[in-house]
Amino acid sequence: MSQYWSPAVRELTPYVPGEQPRERVIKLNTNENPYPPAPGVSEALRDYAIDHLRLYPDPTSMALRVALADTYGVSVEETFVGNGSDEVLAFAFQAFFCHDAPLDVPTVTYSFYPVYANLYGVTLRKHPLNAMWEVDIDALAKASERSGVIFANPNAPTGHAHPLEAIESLLERVTDRVVLVDEAYVDFGAESAVSLISRYPNLLVTGTFSKSRSLAGLRLGYAIGSKELIDGLQRVKDSFNSYPVDSLASLVGIAALKDKAHFNACRDNVITTRERTRQRLETLGFEVLPSKANFVLAQHPEFDGAQLFAGLRERGILVRYFNTDTLSNFLRITIGTDNEMDSLIEALEALCR
Ligand SMILES: *Cc1c(COP(=O)(O)O)cnc(C)c1O
């Protein structure tokens, strides 16, 4: 606490990201992709004329948005890009959720939402997951007098994804405010709601290059929605930072979007390894929630989550442990390469004896 901090800053509870270790470890704690970015990315970087760094980038990020629009079958006016989807989410909070009414959110979801709510003075109304650990769509739809609805699909850190019909049934009932569906993990086997944006002008879908496109170090995220919503995001962006996406990031993002074969191959590998890992964890006695993401959430009925986390850490394997009431016995395990998952299973075999 410092005398120089504003009252608002004193009240903040910042997001705590999973650790980025310096020493060599098996890193299964922040849902990064274990495979390298598309080969076209190195080419793009190699061919980049360094002199371009003298110039400010295009404030509208047009070339990247054209590539994004092509990829998702929408128009450029329906796309927005930012410095990581965390930034896009922050803009969305400011653009759409700063009303007097509460924002409807599941109790268990991406833990950055409460942080932004706190930062922007948005009240949350939290809805418990159903008995299957799924986002309770009916509960979200039933609430009224709201500033909006936000959740991740697939949800984090459970991995469960609702099918398109469920998202649509929510949109049929919530028409007055923005429904934000965070699709950070959608590429690992879930259905995207992007196809619904033409029919639901209040639907905003966000996504990221960090997970399925192996570019977490680049900081590139996007939103897709009606022109009305994109204009709202742009107003916030242009009141905060005219150039959130630098020229290198643009170039690399475009190269990554171009290579569909590499994208599909990496995604298929992650999905195959995820299912294999799930089976092997179940053989060890773990209860593993079905996942459409690049991680699984698992708990052992006989062994304490905090202790397993610590035991893995001692063996050089980092997973994510959430010290909350609902999740205190669970480990969230990112899907790495097959070799990394072999090491994980080996370590858990030793720990669960
Ligand atoms: C990783 C993640 C993000 C943030 O992605 P960045 O583009 O790296 O900022 C957003 N939402 C969810 C649910 C995530 O898991």
mmCIF file of C-alpha atoms and ligand atoms in Angstrom:
data_model
loop_
_atom_site.group_PDB
_atom_site.id
_atom_site.type_symbol
_atom_site.label_atom_id
_atom_site.label_comp_id
_atom_site.label_asym_id
_atom_site.label_seq_id
_atom_site.Cartn_x
_atom_site.Cartn_y
_atom_site.Cartn_z
ATOM 1 C CA MET A 1 0.000 0.000 0.000
ATOM 2 C CA SER A 2 1.428 3.357 -0.996
ATOM 3 C CA GLN A 3 0.350 6.883 -0.170
ATOM 4 C CA TYR A 4 0.758 7.714 -3.856
ATOM 5 C CA TRP A 5 -1.856 5.197 -5.054
ATOM 6 C CA SER A 6 -5.316 6.465 -5.951
ATOM 7 C CA PRO A 7 -8.239 5.103 -3.877
ATOM 8 C CA ALA A 8 -9.356 3.026 -6.869
ATOM 9 C CA VAL A 9 -5.931 1.418 -7.257
ATOM 10 C CA ARG A 10 -5.865 0.586 -3.537
ATOM 11 C CA GLU A 11 -9.094 -1.357 -3.990
ATOM 12 C CA LEU A 12 -7.898 -3.465 -6.959
ATOM 13 C CA THR A 13 -7.403 -7.223 -6.794
ATOM 14 C CA PRO A 14 -5.196 -7.870 -9.853
ATOM 15 C CA TYR A 15 -5.300 -11.094 -11.867
ATOM 16 C CA VAL A 16 -2.487 -13.498 -10.982
ATOM 17 C CA PRO A 17 -1.272 -15.322 -14.107
ATOM 18 C CA GLY A 18 0.214 -18.813 -13.959
ATOM 19 C CA GLU A 19 3.950 -18.609 -13.372
ATOM 20 C CA GLN A 20 6.504 -18.362 -16.195
ATOM 21 C CA PRO A 21 9.505 -20.241 -14.812
ATOM 22 C CA ARG A 22 13.112 -19.552 -15.776
ATOM 23 C CA GLU A 23 14.440 -23.037 -15.264
ATOM 24 C CA ARG A 24 13.574 -25.936 -17.573
ATOM 25 C CA VAL A 25 10.346 -27.521 -16.490
ATOM 26 C CA ILE A 26 7.433 -29.298 -18.117
ATOM 27 C CA LYS A 27 5.025 -26.445 -18.373
ATOM 28 C CA LEU A 28 1.400 -27.518 -18.216
ATOM 29 C CA ASN A 29 0.058 -24.530 -16.271
ATOM 30 C CA THR A 30 -1.015 -21.743 -18.644
ATOM 31 C CA ASN A 31 -2.625 -23.523 -21.603
ATOM 32 C CA GLU A 32 0.053 -22.617 -24.104
ATOM 33 C CA ASN A 33 0.327 -24.739 -27.239
ATOM 34 C CA PRO A 34 3.189 -27.290 -27.150
ATOM 35 C CA TYR A 35 3.707 -27.007 -30.922
ATOM 36 C CA PRO A 36 5.501 -24.187 -32.744
ATOM 37 C CA PRO A 37 3.634 -21.518 -34.714
ATOM 38 C CA ALA A 38 3.088 -21.995 -38.463
ATOM 39 C CA PRO A 39 6.321 -22.151 -40.544
ATOM 40 C CA GLY A 40 5.105 -19.085 -42.475
ATOM 41 C CA VAL A 41 5.632 -17.089 -39.270
ATOM 42 C CA SER A 42 9.446 -17.451 -39.437
ATOM 43 C CA GLU A 43 9.395 -16.475 -43.099
ATOM 44 C CA ALA A 44 7.313 -13.397 -42.378
ATOM 45 C CA LEU A 45 9.723 -12.355 -39.628
ATOM 46 C CA ARG A 46 12.773 -13.033 -41.789
ATOM 47 C CA ASP A 47 11.386 -10.975 -44.670
ATOM 48 C CA TYR A 48 10.317 -8.081 -42.479
ATOM 49 C CA ALA A 49 12.030 -4.842 -43.477
ATOM 50 C CA ILE A 50 13.381 -3.527 -40.179
ATOM 51 C CA ASP A 51 13.043 0.046 -41.464
ATOM 52 C CA HIS A 52 9.251 -0.363 -41.067
ATOM 53 C CA LEU A 53 9.745 -0.155 -37.317
ATOM 54 C CA ARG A 54 10.304 3.584 -37.744
ATOM 55 C CA LEU A 55 6.662 3.985 -38.661
ATOM 56 C CA TYR A 56 3.528 3.685 -36.568
ATOM 57 C CA PRO A 57 1.433 0.686 -37.557
ATOM 58 C CA ASP A 58 -1.944 0.983 -39.303
ATOM 59 C CA PRO A 59 -4.301 2.120 -36.487
ATOM 60 C CA THR A 60 -7.172 0.140 -38.046
ATOM 61 C CA SER A 61 -5.106 -3.084 -38.466
ATOM 62 C CA MET A 62 -6.872 -3.495 -41.795
ATOM 63 C CA ALA A 63 -4.673 -6.219 -43.323
ATOM 64 C CA LEU A 64 -4.957 -8.437 -40.259
ATOM 65 C CA ARG A 65 -8.702 -7.863 -40.023
ATOM 66 C CA VAL A 66 -9.128 -8.760 -43.714
ATOM 67 C CA ALA A 67 -7.318 -12.049 -43.026
ATOM 68 C CA LEU A 68 -9.481 -12.631 -39.968
ATOM 69 C CA ALA A 69 -12.676 -11.832 -41.891
ATOM 70 C CA ASP A 70 -11.627 -14.327 -44.607
ATOM 71 C CA THR A 71 -10.890 -16.999 -42.025
ATOM 72 C CA TYR A 72 -14.227 -16.648 -40.244
ATOM 73 C CA GLY A 73 -16.483 -15.812 -43.205
ATOM 74 C CA VAL A 74 -17.540 -12.393 -41.890
ATOM 75 C CA SER A 75 -17.021 -8.859 -43.169
ATOM 76 C CA VAL A 76 -14.118 -6.676 -42.074
ATOM 77 C CA GLU A 77 -16.514 -4.306 -40.288
ATOM 78 C CA GLU A 78 -17.497 -7.233 -38.069
ATOM 79 C CA THR A 79 -13.931 -7.775 -36.790
ATOM 80 C CA PHE A 80 -11.812 -6.139 -34.120
ATOM 81 C CA VAL A 81 -8.238 -6.938 -33.037
ATOM 82 C CA GLY A 82 -6.320 -6.087 -29.895
ATOM 83 C CA ASN A 83 -3.195 -6.706 -27.873
ATOM 84 C CA GLY A 84 -4.274 -10.131 -26.619
ATOM 85 C CA SER A 85 -7.898 -11.076 -26.082
ATOM 86 C CA ASP A 86 -7.496 -9.934 -22.478
ATOM 87 C CA GLU A 87 -7.284 -6.393 -23.844
ATOM 88 C CA VAL A 88 -10.262 -6.982 -26.137
ATOM 89 C CA LEU A 89 -12.213 -8.187 -23.086
ATOM 90 C CA ALA A 90 -11.199 -5.076 -21.139
ATOM 91 C CA PHE A 91 -12.469 -2.888 -23.987
ATOM 92 C CA ALA A 92 -15.725 -4.883 -24.044
ATOM 93 C CA PHE A 93 -16.231 -4.313 -20.309
ATOM 94 C CA GLN A 94 -15.884 -0.572 -20.829
ATOM 95 C CA ALA A 95 -17.924 -0.458 -24.026
ATOM 96 C CA PHE A 96 -20.863 -2.641 -22.968
ATOM 97 C CA PHE A 97 -20.966 -3.611 -19.291
ATOM 98 C CA CYS A 98 -20.542 -0.324 -17.429
ATOM 99 C CA HIS A 99 -24.221 0.130 -16.540
ATOM 100 C CA ASP A 100 -25.872 0.294 -13.125
ATOM 101 C CA ALA A 101 -27.308 -3.215 -13.463
ATOM 102 C CA PRO A 102 -25.203 -6.337 -12.657
ATOM 103 C CA LEU A 103 -23.324 -8.459 -15.197
ATOM 104 C CA ASP A 104 -24.489 -12.096 -15.306
ATOM 105 C CA VAL A 105 -21.609 -14.559 -15.100
ATOM 106 C CA PRO A 106 -21.117 -18.189 -13.989
ATOM 107 C CA THR A 107 -19.490 -18.696 -10.568
ATOM 108 C CA VAL A 108 -16.774 -20.775 -12.192
ATOM 109 C CA THR A 109 -15.346 -19.195 -15.346
ATOM 110 C CA TYR A 110 -12.284 -17.246 -16.555
ATOM 111 C CA SER A 111 -10.922 -15.539 -13.464
ATOM 112 C CA PHE A 112 -10.065 -12.334 -15.315
ATOM 113 C CA TYR A 113 -13.765 -11.322 -15.509
ATOM 114 C CA PRO A 114 -14.030 -10.481 -11.780
ATOM 115 C CA VAL A 115 -10.773 -8.536 -12.054
ATOM 116 C CA TYR A 116 -12.127 -6.356 -14.866
ATOM 117 C CA ALA A 117 -15.457 -6.002 -13.059
ATOM 118 C CA ASN A 118 -13.530 -4.654 -10.080
ATOM 119 C CA LEU A 119 -11.414 -2.338 -12.229
ATOM 120 C CA TYR A 120 -14.405 -0.852 -14.066
ATOM 121 C CA GLY A 121 -16.852 -0.825 -11.155
ATOM 122 C CA VAL A 122 -19.164 -3.441 -12.665
ATOM 123 C CA THR A 123 -21.201 -5.542 -10.219
ATOM 124 C CA LEU A 124 -21.302 -9.275 -10.915
ATOM 125 C CA ARG A 125 -24.301 -11.554 -10.429
ATOM 126 C CA LYS A 126 -22.878 -15.058 -10.165
ATOM 127 C CA HIS A 127 -24.765 -18.197 -11.229
ATOM 128 C CA PRO A 128 -23.564 -21.601 -9.988
ATOM 129 C CA LEU A 129 -22.703 -24.290 -12.538
ATOM 130 C CA ASN A 130 -25.236 -27.121 -12.848
ATOM 131 C CA ALA A 131 -24.644 -30.588 -11.357
ATOM 132 C CA MET A 132 -22.643 -31.594 -14.458
ATOM 133 C CA TRP A 133 -20.185 -28.684 -13.983
ATOM 134 C CA GLU A 134 -21.743 -26.922 -16.982
ATOM 135 C CA VAL A 135 -22.554 -23.223 -17.389
ATOM 136 C CA ASP A 136 -26.256 -22.948 -16.448
ATOM 137 C CA ILE A 137 -27.683 -21.294 -19.568
ATOM 138 C CA ASP A 138 -31.233 -21.123 -18.181
ATOM 139 C CA ALA A 139 -30.074 -19.359 -15.026
ATOM 140 C CA LEU A 140 -28.141 -16.813 -17.112
ATOM 141 C CA ALA A 141 -31.164 -16.300 -19.371
ATOM 142 C CA LYS A 142 -33.678 -15.932 -16.537
ATOM 143 C CA ALA A 143 -32.031 -13.019 -14.752
ATOM 144 C CA SER A 144 -33.251 -9.564 -15.678
ATOM 145 C CA GLU A 145 -32.123 -5.936 -15.341
ATOM 146 C CA ARG A 146 -28.615 -6.727 -16.342
ATOM 147 C CA SER A 147 -25.658 -4.969 -17.930
ATOM 148 C CA GLY A 148 -24.846 -8.079 -19.968
ATOM 149 C CA VAL A 149 -23.812 -11.726 -19.921
ATOM 150 C CA ILE A 150 -20.268 -13.104 -20.155
ATOM 151 C CA PHE A 151 -18.849 -16.617 -20.070
ATOM 152 C CA ALA A 152 -16.263 -18.733 -21.831
ATOM 153 C CA ASN A 153 -17.311 -21.531 -24.222
ATOM 154 C CA PRO A 154 -15.566 -23.952 -23.792
ATOM 155 C CA ASN A 155 -15.600 -22.754 -20.223
ATOM 156 C CA ALA A 156 -12.424 -22.302 -18.190
ATOM 157 C CA PRO A 157 -11.214 -24.105 -16.227
ATOM 158 C CA THR A 158 -13.800 -26.878 -16.656
ATOM 159 C CA GLY A 159 -13.414 -27.443 -20.412
ATOM 160 C CA HIS A 160 -17.119 -28.041 -20.966
ATOM 161 C CA ALA A 161 -18.607 -26.557 -24.143
ATOM 162 C CA HIS A 162 -22.250 -25.946 -24.903
ATOM 163 C CA PRO A 163 -23.448 -26.720 -28.443
ATOM 164 C CA LEU A 164 -24.593 -23.915 -30.726
ATOM 165 C CA GLU A 165 -28.287 -24.517 -29.918
ATOM 166 C CA ALA A 166 -27.685 -23.721 -26.254
ATOM 167 C CA ILE A 167 -25.942 -20.440 -27.112
ATOM 168 C CA GLU A 168 -28.785 -19.609 -29.475
ATOM 169 C CA SER A 169 -31.401 -20.384 -26.825
ATOM 170 C CA LEU A 170 -29.666 -17.849 -24.567
ATOM 171 C CA LEU A 171 -29.610 -15.247 -27.348
ATOM 172 C CA GLU A 172 -33.329 -15.794 -27.982
ATOM 173 C CA ARG A 173 -33.956 -14.723 -24.389
ATOM 174 C CA VAL A 174 -31.336 -12.039 -23.800
ATOM 175 C CA THR A 175 -31.824 -9.333 -26.386
ATOM 176 C CA ASP A 176 -31.410 -6.053 -24.537
ATOM 177 C CA ARG A 177 -27.709 -6.252 -23.632
ATOM 178 C CA VAL A 178 -24.494 -7.731 -24.985
ATOM 179 C CA VAL A 179 -23.877 -11.459 -24.630
ATOM 180 C CA LEU A 180 -20.112 -12.029 -24.765
ATOM 181 C CA VAL A 181 -18.988 -15.574 -25.576
ATOM 182 C CA ASP A 182 -15.243 -15.962 -24.975
ATOM 183 C CA GLU A 183 -14.023 -18.604 -27.428
ATOM 184 C CA ALA A 184 -10.362 -18.746 -26.370
ATOM 185 C CA TYR A 185 -10.500 -22.570 -26.585
ATOM 186 C CA VAL A 186 -13.130 -23.146 -29.270
ATOM 187 C CA ASP A 187 -10.692 -24.607 -31.812
ATOM 188 C CA PHE A 188 -10.042 -27.700 -29.706
ATOM 189 C CA GLY A 189 -13.355 -29.329 -30.566
ATOM 190 C CA ALA A 190 -16.238 -26.980 -29.759
ATOM 191 C CA GLU A 191 -18.712 -25.188 -32.028
ATOM 192 C CA SER A 192 -18.139 -21.488 -32.653
ATOM 193 C CA ALA A 193 -20.992 -19.021 -32.288
ATOM 194 C CA VAL A 194 -19.539 -16.759 -35.001
ATOM 195 C CA SER A 195 -22.198 -18.040 -37.422
ATOM 196 C CA LEU A 196 -24.859 -16.427 -35.200
ATOM 197 C CA ILE A 197 -23.581 -12.846 -35.306
ATOM 198 C CA SER A 198 -25.609 -11.900 -38.396
ATOM 199 C CA ARG A 199 -28.832 -12.810 -36.598
ATOM 200 C CA TYR A 200 -27.995 -11.529 -33.111
ATOM 201 C CA PRO A 201 -26.589 -7.983 -33.160
ATOM 202 C CA ASN A 202 -25.911 -8.204 -29.399
ATOM 203 C CA LEU A 203 -23.608 -11.249 -29.678
ATOM 204 C CA LEU A 204 -19.876 -10.587 -29.303
ATOM 205 C CA VAL A 205 -17.508 -13.528 -29.795
ATOM 206 C CA THR A 206 -13.896 -13.118 -28.661
ATOM 207 C CA GLY A 207 -10.910 -15.283 -29.537
ATOM 208 C CA THR A 208 -7.152 -15.428 -29.239
ATOM 209 C CA PHE A 209 -4.030 -16.392 -31.180
ATOM 210 C CA SER A 210 -2.427 -17.510 -27.900
ATOM 211 C CA LYS A 211 -3.744 -21.057 -27.675
ATOM 212 C CA SER A 212 -4.715 -22.771 -30.930
ATOM 213 C CA ARG A 213 -2.268 -20.684 -33.005
ATOM 214 C CA SER A 214 0.730 -21.071 -30.663
ATOM 215 C CA LEU A 215 1.323 -17.317 -30.351
ATOM 216 C CA ALA A 216 0.885 -16.503 -26.654
ATOM 217 C CA GLY A 217 4.126 -14.499 -26.700
ATOM 218 C CA LEU A 218 2.837 -12.231 -29.462
ATOM 219 C CA ARG A 219 -0.283 -10.900 -27.670
ATOM 220 C CA LEU A 220 -2.988 -10.993 -30.318
ATOM 221 C CA GLY A 221 -6.711 -11.360 -29.738
ATOM 222 C CA TYR A 222 -9.881 -10.522 -31.617
ATOM 223 C CA ALA A 223 -13.607 -9.978 -31.417
ATOM 224 C CA ILE A 224 -16.283 -10.750 -33.995
ATOM 225 C CA GLY A 225 -19.737 -9.195 -33.829
ATOM 226 C CA SER A 226 -22.146 -6.787 -35.483
ATOM 227 C CA LYS A 227 -20.732 -3.525 -36.836
ATOM 228 C CA GLU A 228 -22.576 -1.765 -34.015
ATOM 229 C CA LEU A 229 -20.607 -3.667 -31.376
ATOM 230 C CA ILE A 230 -17.299 -3.352 -33.219
ATOM 231 C CA ASP A 231 -17.833 0.418 -33.422
ATOM 232 C CA GLY A 232 -18.337 0.430 -29.641
ATOM 233 C CA LEU A 233 -15.020 -1.378 -29.113
ATOM 234 C CA GLN A 234 -13.309 0.984 -31.531
ATOM 235 C CA ARG A 235 -14.511 4.014 -29.582
ATOM 236 C CA VAL A 236 -12.901 2.639 -26.437
ATOM 237 C CA LYS A 237 -9.725 1.607 -28.256
ATOM 238 C CA ASP A 238 -9.329 5.044 -29.833
ATOM 239 C CA SER A 239 -9.766 6.651 -26.419
ATOM 240 C CA PHE A 240 -7.023 4.498 -24.898
ATOM 241 C CA ASN A 241 -4.364 3.435 -27.429
ATOM 242 C CA SER A 242 -4.628 4.022 -31.175
ATOM 243 C CA TYR A 243 -2.116 1.279 -31.991
ATOM 244 C CA PRO A 244 -2.676 -1.761 -29.767
ATOM 245 C CA VAL A 245 -1.460 -4.119 -32.514
ATOM 246 C CA ASP A 246 2.089 -3.451 -33.710
ATOM 247 C CA SER A 247 3.238 -4.059 -37.269
ATOM 248 C CA LEU A 248 5.178 -7.235 -36.426
ATOM 249 C CA ALA A 249 2.224 -8.750 -34.622
ATOM 250 C CA SER A 250 -0.016 -7.975 -37.606
ATOM 251 C CA LEU A 251 2.333 -9.660 -40.011
ATOM 252 C CA VAL A 252 2.795 -12.731 -37.841
ATOM 253 C CA GLY A 253 -0.941 -13.001 -37.216
ATOM 254 C CA ILE A 254 -1.657 -12.955 -40.946
ATOM 255 C CA ALA A 255 0.971 -15.642 -41.588
ATOM 256 C CA ALA A 256 -0.555 -17.815 -38.855
ATOM 257 C CA LEU A 257 -4.082 -17.460 -40.255
ATOM 258 C CA LYS A 258 -2.889 -18.433 -43.744
ATOM 259 C CA ASP A 259 -1.556 -21.860 -42.800
ATOM 260 C CA LYS A 260 -4.690 -23.947 -42.301
ATOM 261 C CA ALA A 261 -2.873 -27.278 -42.652
ATOM 262 C CA HIS A 262 -0.457 -26.519 -39.801
ATOM 263 C CA PHE A 263 -3.313 -25.224 -37.665
ATOM 264 C CA ASN A 264 -5.385 -28.365 -38.229
ATOM 265 C CA ALA A 265 -2.465 -30.718 -37.604
ATOM 266 C CA CYS A 266 -1.543 -29.085 -34.274
ATOM 267 C CA ARG A 267 -5.158 -28.981 -33.166
ATOM 268 C CA ASP A 268 -5.713 -32.650 -34.044
ATOM 269 C CA ASN A 269 -2.568 -33.623 -32.127
ATOM 270 C CA VAL A 270 -3.729 -31.745 -29.037
ATOM 271 C CA ILE A 271 -7.180 -33.363 -29.207
ATOM 272 C CA THR A 272 -5.747 -36.876 -29.625
ATOM 273 C CA THR A 273 -3.301 -36.356 -26.743
ATOM 274 C CA ARG A 274 -6.079 -34.908 -24.590
ATOM 275 C CA GLU A 275 -8.244 -38.005 -24.994
ATOM 276 C CA ARG A 276 -5.308 -40.317 -24.323
ATOM 277 C CA THR A 277 -4.371 -38.320 -21.223
ATOM 278 C CA ARG A 278 -7.936 -38.412 -19.980
ATOM 279 C CA GLN A 279 -8.035 -42.209 -20.214
ATOM 280 C CA ARG A 280 -4.711 -42.597 -18.456
ATOM 281 C CA LEU A 281 -5.731 -40.232 -15.647
ATOM 282 C CA GLU A 282 -8.944 -42.214 -15.212
ATOM 283 C CA THR A 283 -6.932 -45.418 -14.992
ATOM 284 C CA LEU A 284 -5.043 -43.793 -12.087
ATOM 285 C CA GLY A 285 -8.377 -43.178 -10.362
ATOM 286 C CA PHE A 286 -8.797 -39.505 -11.297
ATOM 287 C CA GLU A 287 -12.173 -38.011 -12.020
ATOM 288 C CA VAL A 288 -11.664 -36.025 -15.236
ATOM 289 C CA LEU A 289 -14.248 -33.575 -16.550
ATOM 290 C CA PRO A 290 -14.945 -34.065 -20.277
ATOM 291 C CA SER A 291 -13.055 -31.288 -22.090
ATOM 292 C CA LYS A 292 -13.300 -29.560 -25.459
ATOM 293 C CA ALA A 293 -10.283 -27.391 -24.631
ATOM 294 C CA ASN A 294 -6.485 -27.857 -24.558
ATOM 295 C CA PHE A 295 -6.561 -28.735 -20.867
ATOM 296 C CA VAL A 296 -8.372 -31.086 -18.510
ATOM 297 C CA LEU A 297 -9.655 -30.447 -15.006
ATOM 298 C CA ALA A 298 -9.110 -33.480 -12.797
ATOM 299 C CA GLN A 299 -9.323 -34.505 -9.169
ATOM 300 C CA HIS A 300 -8.467 -37.663 -7.277
ATOM 301 C CA PRO A 301 -10.939 -38.921 -4.673
ATOM 302 C CA GLU A 302 -8.134 -40.058 -2.345
ATOM 303 C CA PHE A 303 -5.384 -37.495 -2.855
ATOM 304 C CA ASP A 304 -5.389 -33.825 -2.008
ATOM 305 C CA GLY A 305 -5.128 -31.450 -4.991
ATOM 306 C CA ALA A 306 -2.757 -29.029 -3.257
ATOM 307 C CA GLN A 307 -0.408 -31.873 -2.348
ATOM 308 C CA LEU A 308 -0.445 -33.345 -5.847
ATOM 309 C CA PHE A 309 0.300 -29.873 -7.228
ATOM 310 C CA ALA A 310 3.267 -29.511 -4.866
ATOM 311 C CA GLY A 311 4.504 -33.044 -5.609
ATOM 312 C CA LEU A 312 4.414 -32.425 -9.360
ATOM 313 C CA ARG A 313 6.221 -29.149 -8.890
ATOM 314 C CA GLU A 314 9.031 -30.874 -7.003
ATOM 315 C CA ARG A 315 9.354 -33.191 -9.984
ATOM 316 C CA GLY A 316 9.641 -30.244 -12.399
ATOM 317 C CA ILE A 317 6.082 -30.390 -13.704
ATOM 318 C CA LEU A 318 3.927 -27.273 -13.432
ATOM 319 C CA VAL A 319 0.137 -27.551 -13.524
ATOM 320 C CA ARG A 320 -2.451 -25.004 -12.385
ATOM 321 C CA TYR A 321 -3.986 -25.170 -8.952
ATOM 322 C CA PHE A 322 -6.884 -22.880 -7.987
ATOM 323 C CA ASN A 323 -7.255 -22.310 -4.307
ATOM 324 C CA THR A 324 -11.020 -21.627 -4.343
ATOM 325 C CA ASP A 325 -13.817 -23.373 -2.450
ATOM 326 C CA THR A 326 -15.245 -25.155 -5.498
ATOM 327 C CA LEU A 327 -11.953 -26.070 -7.165
ATOM 328 C CA SER A 328 -9.630 -26.693 -4.224
ATOM 329 C CA ASN A 329 -9.186 -30.381 -4.959
ATOM 330 C CA PHE A 330 -8.744 -30.003 -8.741
ATOM 331 C CA LEU A 331 -5.716 -29.689 -10.966
ATOM 332 C CA ARG A 332 -5.976 -28.003 -14.326
ATOM 333 C CA ILE A 333 -3.563 -29.713 -16.651
ATOM 334 C CA THR A 334 -2.621 -28.208 -20.017
ATOM 335 C CA ILE A 335 -2.277 -30.726 -22.844
ATOM 336 C CA GLY A 336 1.389 -30.823 -23.889
ATOM 337 C CA THR A 337 3.193 -33.171 -26.250
ATOM 338 C CA ASP A 338 2.805 -36.942 -25.825
ATOM 339 C CA ASN A 339 6.245 -37.071 -24.188
ATOM 340 C CA GLU A 340 5.328 -34.381 -21.689
ATOM 341 C CA MET A 341 2.113 -36.189 -20.826
ATOM 342 C CA ASP A 342 4.060 -39.438 -20.367
ATOM 343 C CA SER A 343 6.214 -37.650 -17.766
ATOM 344 C CA LEU A 344 3.101 -36.270 -16.082
ATOM 345 C CA ILE A 345 1.474 -39.699 -15.825
ATOM 346 C CA GLU A 346 4.696 -41.234 -14.543
ATOM 347 C CA ALA A 347 4.956 -38.584 -11.819
ATOM 348 C CA LEU A 348 1.298 -39.016 -10.846
ATOM 349 C CA GLU A 349 1.753 -42.792 -10.675
ATOM 350 C CA ALA A 350 4.478 -42.189 -8.099
ATOM 351 C CA LEU A 351 2.420 -39.622 -6.183
ATOM 352 C CA CYS A 352 -0.860 -41.604 -6.124
ATOM 353 C CA ARG A 353 0.413 -44.647 -4.279
HETATM 354 C C1 LIG B 1 -6.149 -17.480 -22.317
HETATM 355 C C2 LIG B 1 -7.506 -16.878 -22.209
HETATM 356 C C3 LIG B 1 -7.763 -15.567 -22.621
HETATM 357 C C4 LIG B 1 -6.643 -14.599 -22.924
HETATM 358 O O1 LIG B 1 -6.027 -14.772 -24.094
HETATM 359 P P1 LIG B 1 -4.892 -13.755 -24.558
HETATM 360 O O2 LIG B 1 -5.259 -13.515 -25.984
HETATM 361 O O3 LIG B 1 -3.612 -14.479 -24.387
HETATM 362 O O4 LIG B 1 -4.987 -12.501 -23.742
HETATM 363 C C5 LIG B 1 -9.049 -15.107 -22.624
HETATM 364 N N1 LIG B 1 -10.070 -15.869 -22.195
HETATM 365 C C6 LIG B 1 -9.875 -17.114 -21.750
HETATM 366 C C7 LIG B 1 -11.029 -17.923 -21.306
HETATM 367 C C8 LIG B 1 -8.589 -17.649 -21.731
HETATM 368 O O5 LIG B 1 -8.370 -18.857 -21.238
#
